[in-house]
PDB file of N, CA and C in Angstrom:
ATOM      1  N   UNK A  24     -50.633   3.072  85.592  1.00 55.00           N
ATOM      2  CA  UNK A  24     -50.310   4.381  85.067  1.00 55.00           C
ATOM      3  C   UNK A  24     -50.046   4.318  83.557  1.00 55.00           C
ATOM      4  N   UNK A  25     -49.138   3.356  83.206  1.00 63.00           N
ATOM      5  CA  UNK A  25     -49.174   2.974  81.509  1.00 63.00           C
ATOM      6  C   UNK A  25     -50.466   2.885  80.849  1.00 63.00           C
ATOM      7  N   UNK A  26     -51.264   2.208  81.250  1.00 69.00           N
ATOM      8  CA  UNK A  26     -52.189   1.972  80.423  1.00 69.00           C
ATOM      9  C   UNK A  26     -53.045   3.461  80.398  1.00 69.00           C
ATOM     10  N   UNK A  27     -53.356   3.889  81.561  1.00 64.00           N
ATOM     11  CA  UNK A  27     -53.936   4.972  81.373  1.00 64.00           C
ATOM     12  C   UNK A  27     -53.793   6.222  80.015  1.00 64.00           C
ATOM     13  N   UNK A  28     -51.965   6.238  80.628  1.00 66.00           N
ATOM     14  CA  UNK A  28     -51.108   6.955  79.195  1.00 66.00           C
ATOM     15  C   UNK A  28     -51.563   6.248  78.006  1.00 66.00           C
ATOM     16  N   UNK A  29     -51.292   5.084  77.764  1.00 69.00           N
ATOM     17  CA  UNK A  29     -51.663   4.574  76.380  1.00 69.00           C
ATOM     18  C   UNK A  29     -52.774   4.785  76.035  1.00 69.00           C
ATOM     19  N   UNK A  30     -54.225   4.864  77.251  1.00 67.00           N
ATOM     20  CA  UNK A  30     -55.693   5.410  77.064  1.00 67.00           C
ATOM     21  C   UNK A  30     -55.487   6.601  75.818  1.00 67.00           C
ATOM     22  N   UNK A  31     -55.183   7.610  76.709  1.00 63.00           N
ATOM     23  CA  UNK A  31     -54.768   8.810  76.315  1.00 63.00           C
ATOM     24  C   UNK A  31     -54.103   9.422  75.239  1.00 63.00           C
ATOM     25  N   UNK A  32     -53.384   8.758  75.005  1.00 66.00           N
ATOM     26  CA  UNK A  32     -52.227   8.329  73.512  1.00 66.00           C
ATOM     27  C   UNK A  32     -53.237   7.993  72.603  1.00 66.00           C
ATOM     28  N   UNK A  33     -53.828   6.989  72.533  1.00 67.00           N
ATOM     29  CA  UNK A  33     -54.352   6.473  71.761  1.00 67.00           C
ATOM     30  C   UNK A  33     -55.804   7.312  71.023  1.00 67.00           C
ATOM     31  N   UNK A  34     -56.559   8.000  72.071  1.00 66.00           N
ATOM     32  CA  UNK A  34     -57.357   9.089  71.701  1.00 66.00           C
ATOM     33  C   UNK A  34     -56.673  10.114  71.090  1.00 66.00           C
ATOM     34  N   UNK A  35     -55.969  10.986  71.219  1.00 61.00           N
ATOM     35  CA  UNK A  35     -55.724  11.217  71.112  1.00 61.00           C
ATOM     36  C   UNK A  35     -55.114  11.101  69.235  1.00 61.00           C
ATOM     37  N   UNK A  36     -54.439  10.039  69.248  1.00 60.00           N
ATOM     38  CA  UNK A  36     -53.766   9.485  67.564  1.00 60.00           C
ATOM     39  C   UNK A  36     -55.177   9.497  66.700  1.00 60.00           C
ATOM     40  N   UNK A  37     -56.202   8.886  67.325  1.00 64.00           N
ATOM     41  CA  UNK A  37     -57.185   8.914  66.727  1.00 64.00           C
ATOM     42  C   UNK A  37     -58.553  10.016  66.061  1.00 64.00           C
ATOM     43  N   UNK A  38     -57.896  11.379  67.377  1.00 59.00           N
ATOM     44  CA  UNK A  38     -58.534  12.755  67.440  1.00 59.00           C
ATOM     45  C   UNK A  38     -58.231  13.309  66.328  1.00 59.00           C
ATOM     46  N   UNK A  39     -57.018  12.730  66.020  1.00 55.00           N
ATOM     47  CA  UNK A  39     -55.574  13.991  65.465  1.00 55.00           C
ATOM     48  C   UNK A  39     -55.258  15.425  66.033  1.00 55.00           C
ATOM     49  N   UNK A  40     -55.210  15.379  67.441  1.00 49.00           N
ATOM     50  CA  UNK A  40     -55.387  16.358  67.845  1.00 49.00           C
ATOM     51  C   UNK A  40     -53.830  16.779  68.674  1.00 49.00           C
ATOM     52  N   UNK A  41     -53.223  15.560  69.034  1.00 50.00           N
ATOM     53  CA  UNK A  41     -52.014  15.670  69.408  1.00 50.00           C
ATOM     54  C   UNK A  41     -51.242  15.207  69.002  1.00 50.00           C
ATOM     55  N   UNK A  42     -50.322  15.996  67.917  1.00 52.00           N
ATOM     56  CA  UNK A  42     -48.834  15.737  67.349  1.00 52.00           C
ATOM     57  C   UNK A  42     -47.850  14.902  67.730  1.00 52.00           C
ATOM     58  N   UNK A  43     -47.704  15.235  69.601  1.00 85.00           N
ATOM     59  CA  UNK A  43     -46.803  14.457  70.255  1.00 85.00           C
ATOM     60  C   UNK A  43     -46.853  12.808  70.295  1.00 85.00           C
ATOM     61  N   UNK A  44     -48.211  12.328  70.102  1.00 87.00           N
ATOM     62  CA  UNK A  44     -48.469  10.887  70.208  1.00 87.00           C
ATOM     63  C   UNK A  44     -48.682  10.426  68.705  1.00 87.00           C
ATOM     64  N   UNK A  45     -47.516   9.355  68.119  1.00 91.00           N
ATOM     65  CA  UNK A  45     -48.078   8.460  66.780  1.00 91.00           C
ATOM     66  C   UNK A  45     -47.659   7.105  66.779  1.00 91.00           C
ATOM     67  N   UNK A  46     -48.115   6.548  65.912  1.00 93.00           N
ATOM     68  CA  UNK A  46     -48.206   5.174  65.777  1.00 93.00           C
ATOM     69  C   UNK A  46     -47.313   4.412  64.902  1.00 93.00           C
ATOM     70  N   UNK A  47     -46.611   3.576  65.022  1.00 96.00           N
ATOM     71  CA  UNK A  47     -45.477   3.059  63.987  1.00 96.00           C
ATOM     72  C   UNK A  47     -45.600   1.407  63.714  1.00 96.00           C
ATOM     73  N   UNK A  48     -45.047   0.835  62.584  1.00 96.00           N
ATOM     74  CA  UNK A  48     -44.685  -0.483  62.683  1.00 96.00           C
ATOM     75  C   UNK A  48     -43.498  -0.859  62.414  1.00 96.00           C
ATOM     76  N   UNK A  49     -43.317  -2.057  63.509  1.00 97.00           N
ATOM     77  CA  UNK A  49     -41.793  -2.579  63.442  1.00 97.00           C
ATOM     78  C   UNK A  49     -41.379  -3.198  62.003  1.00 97.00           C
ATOM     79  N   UNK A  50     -40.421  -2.257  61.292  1.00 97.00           N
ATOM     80  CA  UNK A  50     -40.352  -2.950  59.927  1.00 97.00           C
ATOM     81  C   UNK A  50     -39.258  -3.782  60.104  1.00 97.00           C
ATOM     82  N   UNK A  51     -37.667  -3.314  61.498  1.00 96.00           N
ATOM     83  CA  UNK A  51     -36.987  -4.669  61.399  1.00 96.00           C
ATOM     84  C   UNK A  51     -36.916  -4.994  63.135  1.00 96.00           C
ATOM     85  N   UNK A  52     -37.235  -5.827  63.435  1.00 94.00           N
ATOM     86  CA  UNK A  52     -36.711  -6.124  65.161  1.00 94.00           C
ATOM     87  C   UNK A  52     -35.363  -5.856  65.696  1.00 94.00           C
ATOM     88  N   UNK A  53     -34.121  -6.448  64.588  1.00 92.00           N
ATOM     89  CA  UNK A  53     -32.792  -6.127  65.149  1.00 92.00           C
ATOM     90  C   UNK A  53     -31.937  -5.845  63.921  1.00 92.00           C
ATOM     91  N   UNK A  54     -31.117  -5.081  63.908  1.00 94.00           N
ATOM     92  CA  UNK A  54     -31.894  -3.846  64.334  1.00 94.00           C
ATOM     93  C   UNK A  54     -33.004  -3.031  64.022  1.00 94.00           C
ATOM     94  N   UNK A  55     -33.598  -2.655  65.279  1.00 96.00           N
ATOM     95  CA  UNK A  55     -34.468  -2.239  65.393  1.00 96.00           C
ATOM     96  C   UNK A  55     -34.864  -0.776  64.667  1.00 96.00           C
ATOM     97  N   UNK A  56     -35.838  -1.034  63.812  1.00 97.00           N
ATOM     98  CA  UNK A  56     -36.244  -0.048  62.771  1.00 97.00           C
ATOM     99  C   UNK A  56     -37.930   0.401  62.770  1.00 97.00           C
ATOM    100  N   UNK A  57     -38.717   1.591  63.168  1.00 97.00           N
ATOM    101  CA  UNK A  57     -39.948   1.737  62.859  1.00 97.00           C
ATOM    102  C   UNK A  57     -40.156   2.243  61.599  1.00 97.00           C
ATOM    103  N   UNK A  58     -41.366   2.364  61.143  1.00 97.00           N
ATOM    104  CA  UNK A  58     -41.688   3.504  59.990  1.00 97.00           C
ATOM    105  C   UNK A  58     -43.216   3.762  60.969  1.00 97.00           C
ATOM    106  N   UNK A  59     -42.846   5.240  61.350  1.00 94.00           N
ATOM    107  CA  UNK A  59     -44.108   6.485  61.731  1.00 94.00           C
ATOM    108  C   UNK A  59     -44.799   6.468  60.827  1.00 94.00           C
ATOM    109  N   UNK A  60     -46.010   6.190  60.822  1.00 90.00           N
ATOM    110  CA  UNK A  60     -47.018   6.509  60.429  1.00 90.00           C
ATOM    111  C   UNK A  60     -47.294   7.583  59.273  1.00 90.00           C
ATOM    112  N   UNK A  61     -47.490   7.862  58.255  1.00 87.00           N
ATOM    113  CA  UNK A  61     -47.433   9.296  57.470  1.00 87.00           C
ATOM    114  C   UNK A  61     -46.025   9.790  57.885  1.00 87.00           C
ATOM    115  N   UNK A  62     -45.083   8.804  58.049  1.00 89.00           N
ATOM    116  CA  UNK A  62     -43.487   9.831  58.126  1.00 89.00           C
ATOM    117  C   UNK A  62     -42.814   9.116  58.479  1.00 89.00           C
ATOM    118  N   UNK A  63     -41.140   9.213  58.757  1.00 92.00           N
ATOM    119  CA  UNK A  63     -40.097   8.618  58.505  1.00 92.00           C
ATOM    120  C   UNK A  63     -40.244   7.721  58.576  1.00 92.00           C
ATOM    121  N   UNK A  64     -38.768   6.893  58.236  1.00 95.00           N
ATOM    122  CA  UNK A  64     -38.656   5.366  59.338  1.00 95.00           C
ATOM    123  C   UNK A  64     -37.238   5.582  60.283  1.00 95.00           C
ATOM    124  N   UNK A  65     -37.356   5.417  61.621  1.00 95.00           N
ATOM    125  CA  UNK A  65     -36.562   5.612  62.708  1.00 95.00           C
ATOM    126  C   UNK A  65     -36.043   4.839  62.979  1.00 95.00           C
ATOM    127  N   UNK A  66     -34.440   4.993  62.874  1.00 96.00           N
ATOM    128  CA  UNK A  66     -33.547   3.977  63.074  1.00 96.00           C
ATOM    129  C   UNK A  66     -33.416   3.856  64.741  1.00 96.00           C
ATOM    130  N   UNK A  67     -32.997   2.789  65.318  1.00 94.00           N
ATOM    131  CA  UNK A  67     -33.056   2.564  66.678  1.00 94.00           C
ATOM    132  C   UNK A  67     -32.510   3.379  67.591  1.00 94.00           C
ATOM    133  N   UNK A  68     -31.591   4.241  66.879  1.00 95.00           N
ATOM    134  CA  UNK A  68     -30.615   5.430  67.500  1.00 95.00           C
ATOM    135  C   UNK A  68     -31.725   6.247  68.427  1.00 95.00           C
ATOM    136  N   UNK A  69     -32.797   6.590  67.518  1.00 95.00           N
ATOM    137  CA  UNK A  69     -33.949   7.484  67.736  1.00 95.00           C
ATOM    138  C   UNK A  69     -35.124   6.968  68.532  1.00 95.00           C
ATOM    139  N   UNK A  70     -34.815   5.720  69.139  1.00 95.00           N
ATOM    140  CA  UNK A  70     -35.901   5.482  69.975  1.00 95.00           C
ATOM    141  C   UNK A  70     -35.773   5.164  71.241  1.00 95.00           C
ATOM    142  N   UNK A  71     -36.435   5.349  72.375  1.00 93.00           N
ATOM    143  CA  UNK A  71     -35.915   5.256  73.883  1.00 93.00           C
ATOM    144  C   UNK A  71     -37.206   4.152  74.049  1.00 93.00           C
ATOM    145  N   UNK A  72     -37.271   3.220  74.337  1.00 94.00           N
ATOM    146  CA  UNK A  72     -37.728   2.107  74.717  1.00 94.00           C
ATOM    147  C   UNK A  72     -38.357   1.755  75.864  1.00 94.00           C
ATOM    148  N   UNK A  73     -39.457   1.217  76.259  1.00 93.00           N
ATOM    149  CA  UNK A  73     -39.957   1.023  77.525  1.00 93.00           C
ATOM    150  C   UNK A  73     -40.013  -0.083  77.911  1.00 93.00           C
ATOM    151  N   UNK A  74     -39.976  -0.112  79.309  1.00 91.00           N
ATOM    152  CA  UNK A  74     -40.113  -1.848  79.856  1.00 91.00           C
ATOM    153  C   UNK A  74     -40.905  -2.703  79.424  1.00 91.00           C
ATOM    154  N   UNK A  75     -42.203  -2.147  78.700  1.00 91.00           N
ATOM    155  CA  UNK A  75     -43.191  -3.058  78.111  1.00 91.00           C
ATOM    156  C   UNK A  75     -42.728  -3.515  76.533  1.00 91.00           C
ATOM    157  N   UNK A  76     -42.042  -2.651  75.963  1.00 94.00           N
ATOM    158  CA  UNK A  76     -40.972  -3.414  74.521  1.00 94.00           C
ATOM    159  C   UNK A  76     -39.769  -3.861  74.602  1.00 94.00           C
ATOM    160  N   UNK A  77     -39.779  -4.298  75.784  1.00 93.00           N
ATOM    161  CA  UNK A  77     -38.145  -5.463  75.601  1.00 93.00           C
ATOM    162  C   UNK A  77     -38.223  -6.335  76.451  1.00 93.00           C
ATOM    163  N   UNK A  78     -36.635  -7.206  76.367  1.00 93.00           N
ATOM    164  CA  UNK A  78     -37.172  -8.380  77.107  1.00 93.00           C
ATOM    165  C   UNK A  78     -36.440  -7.856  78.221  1.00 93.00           C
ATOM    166  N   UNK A  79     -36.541  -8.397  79.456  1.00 91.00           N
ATOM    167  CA  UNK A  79     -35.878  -8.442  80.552  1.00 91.00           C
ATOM    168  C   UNK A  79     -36.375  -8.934  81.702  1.00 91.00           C
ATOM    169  N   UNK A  80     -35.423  -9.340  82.652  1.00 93.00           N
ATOM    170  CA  UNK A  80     -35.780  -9.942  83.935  1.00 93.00           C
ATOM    171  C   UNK A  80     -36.478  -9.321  85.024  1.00 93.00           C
ATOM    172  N   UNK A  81     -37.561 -10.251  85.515  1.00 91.00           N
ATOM    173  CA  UNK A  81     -38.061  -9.886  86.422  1.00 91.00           C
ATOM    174  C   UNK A  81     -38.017 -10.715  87.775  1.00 91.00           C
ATOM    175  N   UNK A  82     -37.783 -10.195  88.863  1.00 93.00           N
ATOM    176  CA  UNK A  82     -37.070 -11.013  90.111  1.00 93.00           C
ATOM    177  C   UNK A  82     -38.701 -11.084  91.175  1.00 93.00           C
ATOM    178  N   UNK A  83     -38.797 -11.572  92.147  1.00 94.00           N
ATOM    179  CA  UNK A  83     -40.032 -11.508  92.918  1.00 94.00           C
ATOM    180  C   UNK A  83     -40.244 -12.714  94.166  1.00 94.00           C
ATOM    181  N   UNK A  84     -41.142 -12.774  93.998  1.00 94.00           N
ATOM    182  CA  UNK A  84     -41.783 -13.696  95.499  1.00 94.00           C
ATOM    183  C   UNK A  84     -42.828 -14.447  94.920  1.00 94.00           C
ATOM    184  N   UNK A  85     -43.109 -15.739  95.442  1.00 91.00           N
ATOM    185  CA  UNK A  85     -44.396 -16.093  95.075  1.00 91.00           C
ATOM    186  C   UNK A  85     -45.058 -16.915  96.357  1.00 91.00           C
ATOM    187  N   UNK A  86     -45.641 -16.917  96.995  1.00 91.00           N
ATOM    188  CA  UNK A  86     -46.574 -17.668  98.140  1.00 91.00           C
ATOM    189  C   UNK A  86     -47.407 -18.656  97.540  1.00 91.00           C
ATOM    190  N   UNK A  87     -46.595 -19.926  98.054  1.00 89.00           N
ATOM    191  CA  UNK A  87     -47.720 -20.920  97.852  1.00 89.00           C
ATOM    192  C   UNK A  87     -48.368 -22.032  99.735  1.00 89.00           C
ATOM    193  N   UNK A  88     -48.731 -22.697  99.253  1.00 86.00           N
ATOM    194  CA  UNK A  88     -49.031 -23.481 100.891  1.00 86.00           C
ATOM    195  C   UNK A  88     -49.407 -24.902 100.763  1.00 86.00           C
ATOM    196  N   UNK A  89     -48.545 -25.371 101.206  1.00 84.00           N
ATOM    197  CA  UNK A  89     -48.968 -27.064 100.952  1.00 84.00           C
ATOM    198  C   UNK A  89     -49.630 -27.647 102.745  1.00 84.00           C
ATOM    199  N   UNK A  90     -50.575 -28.932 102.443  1.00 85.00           N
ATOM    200  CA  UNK A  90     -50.436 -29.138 103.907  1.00 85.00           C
ATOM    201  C   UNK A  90     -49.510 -29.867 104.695  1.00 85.00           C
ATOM    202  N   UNK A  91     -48.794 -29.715 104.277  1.00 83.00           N
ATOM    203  CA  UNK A  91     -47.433 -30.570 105.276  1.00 83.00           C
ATOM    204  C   UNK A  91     -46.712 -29.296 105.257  1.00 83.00           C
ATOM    205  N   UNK A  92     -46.141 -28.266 104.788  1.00 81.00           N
ATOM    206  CA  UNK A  92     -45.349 -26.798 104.966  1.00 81.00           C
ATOM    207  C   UNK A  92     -46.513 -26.057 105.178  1.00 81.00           C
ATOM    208  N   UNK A  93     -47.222 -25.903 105.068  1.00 83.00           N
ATOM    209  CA  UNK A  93     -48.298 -24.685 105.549  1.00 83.00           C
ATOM    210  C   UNK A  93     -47.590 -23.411 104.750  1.00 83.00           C
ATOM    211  N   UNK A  94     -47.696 -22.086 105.089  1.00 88.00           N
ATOM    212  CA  UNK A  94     -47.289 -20.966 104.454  1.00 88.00           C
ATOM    213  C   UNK A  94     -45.743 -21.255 103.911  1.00 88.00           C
ATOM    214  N   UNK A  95     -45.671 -20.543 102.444  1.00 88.00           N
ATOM    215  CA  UNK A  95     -44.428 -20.845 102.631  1.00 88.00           C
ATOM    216  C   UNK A  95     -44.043 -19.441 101.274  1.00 88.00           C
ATOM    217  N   UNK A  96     -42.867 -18.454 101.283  1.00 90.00           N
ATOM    218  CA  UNK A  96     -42.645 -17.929 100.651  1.00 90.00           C
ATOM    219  C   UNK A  96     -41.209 -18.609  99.588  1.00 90.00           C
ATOM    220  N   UNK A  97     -41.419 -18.442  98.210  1.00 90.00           N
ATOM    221  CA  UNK A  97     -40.399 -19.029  97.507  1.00 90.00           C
ATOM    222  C   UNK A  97     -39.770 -17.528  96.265  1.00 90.00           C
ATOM    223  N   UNK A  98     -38.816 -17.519  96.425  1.00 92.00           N
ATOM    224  CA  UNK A  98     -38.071 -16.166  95.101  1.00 92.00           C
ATOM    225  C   UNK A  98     -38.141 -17.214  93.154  1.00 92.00           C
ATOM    226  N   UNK A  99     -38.250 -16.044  92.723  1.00 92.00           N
ATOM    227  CA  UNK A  99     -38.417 -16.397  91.726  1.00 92.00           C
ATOM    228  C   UNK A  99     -37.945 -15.413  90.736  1.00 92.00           C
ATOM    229  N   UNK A 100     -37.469 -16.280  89.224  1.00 94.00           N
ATOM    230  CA  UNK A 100     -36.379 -15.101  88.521  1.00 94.00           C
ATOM    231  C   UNK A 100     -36.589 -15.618  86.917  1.00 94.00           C
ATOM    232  N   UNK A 101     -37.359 -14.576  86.216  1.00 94.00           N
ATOM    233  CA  UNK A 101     -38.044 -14.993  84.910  1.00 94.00           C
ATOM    234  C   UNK A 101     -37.957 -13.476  84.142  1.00 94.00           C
ATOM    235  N   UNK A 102     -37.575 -14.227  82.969  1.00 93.00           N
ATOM    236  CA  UNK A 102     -37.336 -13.236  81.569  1.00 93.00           C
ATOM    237  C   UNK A 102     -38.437 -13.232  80.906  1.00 93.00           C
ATOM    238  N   UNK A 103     -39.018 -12.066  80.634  1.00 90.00           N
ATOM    239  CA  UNK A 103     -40.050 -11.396  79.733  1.00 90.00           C
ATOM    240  C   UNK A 103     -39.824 -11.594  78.592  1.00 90.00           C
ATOM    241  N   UNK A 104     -40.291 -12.139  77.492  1.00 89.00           N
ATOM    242  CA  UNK A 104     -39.271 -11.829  76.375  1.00 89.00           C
ATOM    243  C   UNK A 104     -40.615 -11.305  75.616  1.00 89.00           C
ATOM    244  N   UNK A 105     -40.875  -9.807  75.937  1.00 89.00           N
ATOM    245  CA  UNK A 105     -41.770  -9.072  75.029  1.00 89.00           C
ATOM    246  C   UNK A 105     -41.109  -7.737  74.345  1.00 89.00           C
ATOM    247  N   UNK A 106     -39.791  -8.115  74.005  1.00 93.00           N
ATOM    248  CA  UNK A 106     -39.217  -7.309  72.833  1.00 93.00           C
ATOM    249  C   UNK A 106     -40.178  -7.574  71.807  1.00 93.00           C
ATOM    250  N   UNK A 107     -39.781  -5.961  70.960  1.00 96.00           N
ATOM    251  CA  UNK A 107     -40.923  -5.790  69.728  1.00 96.00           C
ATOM    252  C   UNK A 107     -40.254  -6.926  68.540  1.00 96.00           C
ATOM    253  N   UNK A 108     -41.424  -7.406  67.552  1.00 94.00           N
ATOM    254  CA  UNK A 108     -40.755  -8.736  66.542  1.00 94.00           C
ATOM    255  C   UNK A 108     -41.581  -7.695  65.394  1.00 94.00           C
ATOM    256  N   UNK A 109     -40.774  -7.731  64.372  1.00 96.00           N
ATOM    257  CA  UNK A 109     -41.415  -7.321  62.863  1.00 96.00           C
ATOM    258  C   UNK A 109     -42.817  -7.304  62.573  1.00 96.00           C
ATOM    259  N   UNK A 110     -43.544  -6.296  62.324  1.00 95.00           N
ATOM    260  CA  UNK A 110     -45.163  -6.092  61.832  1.00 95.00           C
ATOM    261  C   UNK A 110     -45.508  -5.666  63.050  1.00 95.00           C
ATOM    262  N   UNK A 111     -45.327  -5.860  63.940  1.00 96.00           N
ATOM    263  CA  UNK A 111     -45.947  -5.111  65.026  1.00 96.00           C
ATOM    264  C   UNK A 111     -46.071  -3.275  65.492  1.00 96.00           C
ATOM    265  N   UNK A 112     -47.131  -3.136  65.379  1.00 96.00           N
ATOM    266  CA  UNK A 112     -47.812  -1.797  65.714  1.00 96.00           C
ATOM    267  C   UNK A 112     -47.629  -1.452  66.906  1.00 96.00           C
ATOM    268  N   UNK A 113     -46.986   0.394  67.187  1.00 96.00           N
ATOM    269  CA  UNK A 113     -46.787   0.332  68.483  1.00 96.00           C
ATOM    270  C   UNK A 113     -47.003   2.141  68.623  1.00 96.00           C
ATOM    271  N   UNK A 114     -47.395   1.983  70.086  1.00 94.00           N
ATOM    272  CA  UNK A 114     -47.516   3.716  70.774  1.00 94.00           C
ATOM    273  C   UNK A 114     -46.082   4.281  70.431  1.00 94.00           C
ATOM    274  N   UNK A 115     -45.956   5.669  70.311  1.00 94.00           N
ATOM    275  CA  UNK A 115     -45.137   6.324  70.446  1.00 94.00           C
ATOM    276  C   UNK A 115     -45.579   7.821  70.929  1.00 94.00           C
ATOM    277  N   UNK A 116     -44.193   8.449  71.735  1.00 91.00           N
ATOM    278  CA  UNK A 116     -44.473   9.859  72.071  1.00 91.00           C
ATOM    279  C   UNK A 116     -43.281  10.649  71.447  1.00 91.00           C
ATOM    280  N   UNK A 117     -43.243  11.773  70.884  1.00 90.00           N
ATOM    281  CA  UNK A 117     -42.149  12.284  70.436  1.00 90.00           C
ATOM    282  C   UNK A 117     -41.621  13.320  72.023  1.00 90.00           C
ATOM    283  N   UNK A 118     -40.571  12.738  72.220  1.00 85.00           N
ATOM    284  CA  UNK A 118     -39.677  13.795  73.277  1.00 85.00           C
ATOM    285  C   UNK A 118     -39.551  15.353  72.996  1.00 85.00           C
ATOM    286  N   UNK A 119     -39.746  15.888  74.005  1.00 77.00           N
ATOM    287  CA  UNK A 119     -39.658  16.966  73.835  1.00 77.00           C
ATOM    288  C   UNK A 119     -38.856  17.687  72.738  1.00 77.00           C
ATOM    289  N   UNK A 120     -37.579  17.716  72.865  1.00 76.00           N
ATOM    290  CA  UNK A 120     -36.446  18.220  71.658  1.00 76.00           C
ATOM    291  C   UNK A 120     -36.660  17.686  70.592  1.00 76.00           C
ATOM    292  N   UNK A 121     -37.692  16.796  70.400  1.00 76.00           N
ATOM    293  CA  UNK A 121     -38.316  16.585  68.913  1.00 76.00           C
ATOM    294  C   UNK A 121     -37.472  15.647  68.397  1.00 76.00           C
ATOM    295  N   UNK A 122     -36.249  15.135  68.866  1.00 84.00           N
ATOM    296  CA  UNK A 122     -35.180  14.222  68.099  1.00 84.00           C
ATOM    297  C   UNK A 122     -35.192  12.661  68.490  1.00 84.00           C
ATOM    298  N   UNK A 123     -35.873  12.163  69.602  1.00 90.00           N
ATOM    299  CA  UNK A 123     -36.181  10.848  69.873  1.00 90.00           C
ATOM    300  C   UNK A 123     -37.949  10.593  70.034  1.00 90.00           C
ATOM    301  N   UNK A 124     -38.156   9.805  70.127  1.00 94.00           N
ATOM    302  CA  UNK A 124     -39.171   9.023  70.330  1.00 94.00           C
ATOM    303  C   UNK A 124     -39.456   7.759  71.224  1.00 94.00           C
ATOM    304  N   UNK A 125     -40.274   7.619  72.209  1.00 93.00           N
ATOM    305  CA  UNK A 125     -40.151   6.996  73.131  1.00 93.00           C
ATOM    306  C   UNK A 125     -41.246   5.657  72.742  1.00 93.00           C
ATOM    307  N   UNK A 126     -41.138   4.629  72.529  1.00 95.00           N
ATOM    308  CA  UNK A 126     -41.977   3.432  71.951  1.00 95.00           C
ATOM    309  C   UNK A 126     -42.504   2.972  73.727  1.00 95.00           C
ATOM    310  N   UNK A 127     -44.241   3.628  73.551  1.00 93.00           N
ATOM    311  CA  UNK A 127     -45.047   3.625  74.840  1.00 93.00           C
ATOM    312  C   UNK A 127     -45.167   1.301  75.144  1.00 93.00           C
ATOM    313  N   UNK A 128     -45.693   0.977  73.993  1.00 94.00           N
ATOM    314  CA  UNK A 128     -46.458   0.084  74.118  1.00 94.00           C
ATOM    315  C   UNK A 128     -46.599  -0.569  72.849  1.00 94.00           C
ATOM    316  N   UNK A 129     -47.345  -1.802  72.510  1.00 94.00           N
ATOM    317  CA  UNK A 129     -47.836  -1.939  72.104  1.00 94.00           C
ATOM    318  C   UNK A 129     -49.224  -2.139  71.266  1.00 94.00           C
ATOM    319  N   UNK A 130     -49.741  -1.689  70.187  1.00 91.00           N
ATOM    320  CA  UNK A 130     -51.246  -0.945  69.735  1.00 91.00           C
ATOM    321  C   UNK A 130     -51.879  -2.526  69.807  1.00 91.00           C
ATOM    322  N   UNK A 131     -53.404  -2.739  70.006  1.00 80.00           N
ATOM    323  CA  UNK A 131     -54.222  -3.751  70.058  1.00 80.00           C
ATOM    324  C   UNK A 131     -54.381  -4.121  68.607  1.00 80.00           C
ATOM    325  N   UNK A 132     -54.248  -5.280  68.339  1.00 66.00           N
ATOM    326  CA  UNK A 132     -54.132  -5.803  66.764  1.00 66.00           C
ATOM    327  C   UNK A 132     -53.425  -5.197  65.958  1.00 66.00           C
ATOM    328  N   UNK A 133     -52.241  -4.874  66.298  1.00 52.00           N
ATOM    329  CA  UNK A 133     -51.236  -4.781  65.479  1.00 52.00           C
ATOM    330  C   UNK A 133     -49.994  -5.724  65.691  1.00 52.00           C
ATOM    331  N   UNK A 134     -50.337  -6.118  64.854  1.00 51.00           N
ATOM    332  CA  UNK A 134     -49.328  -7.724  64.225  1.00 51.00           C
ATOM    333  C   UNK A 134     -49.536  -8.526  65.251  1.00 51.00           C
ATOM    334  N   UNK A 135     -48.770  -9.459  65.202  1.00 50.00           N
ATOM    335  CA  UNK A 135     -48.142 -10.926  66.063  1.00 50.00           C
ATOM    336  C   UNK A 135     -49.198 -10.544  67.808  1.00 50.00           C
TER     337      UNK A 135
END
């Protein structure tokens, strides 16, 4: 479903046809600072963040099978660490009330 949105986003930035979707780069990681594209730079106050720009844990299952255990299910517990780092180019949507901005993703060849 993300990527689709980011499809969409991204035509869109490129149409200039929709206001709501622009593009920023990370000028500081912590704190976290963009500069929009043709306009401000947004202090972190102003941005709502998605699971794909930060780090955090992810919990799960993994199936492997040896021949002496045959099937065997094992848990597993690993940190993402794809918080945004300085120079990096990224989706954004402006929220409705116009006062935050939601950082979709990250843009293809932009930075690191």
């Amino acid at each position: 479903m993300i990527e689709l949105l980011k499809e969409i986003a991204l035509e869109a930035v490129d149409r200039g046809s929709m206001a709501d979707f622009c593009t920023g780069t990370v000028v500081a990681a912590a704190p976290l600072s963009i500069q929009i594209e043709n306009g401000p730079l947004l202090p972190e106050r102003f941005l709502l963040l998605s699971r794909n720009v930060t780090e955090h844990e992810e919990l799960g299952q993994i199936r492997t099978w040896t021949e002496a255990e045959g099937d065997r299910w094992s848990f597993y517990r690993m940190i993402r660490g794809t918080a945004l780092q300085d120079g990096e180019k990224v989706l954004m949507a402006k929220t409705a009330g116009g006062q935050q901005y939601i950082v979709l993703d990250r843009v293809k060849g932009g930075g690191q």
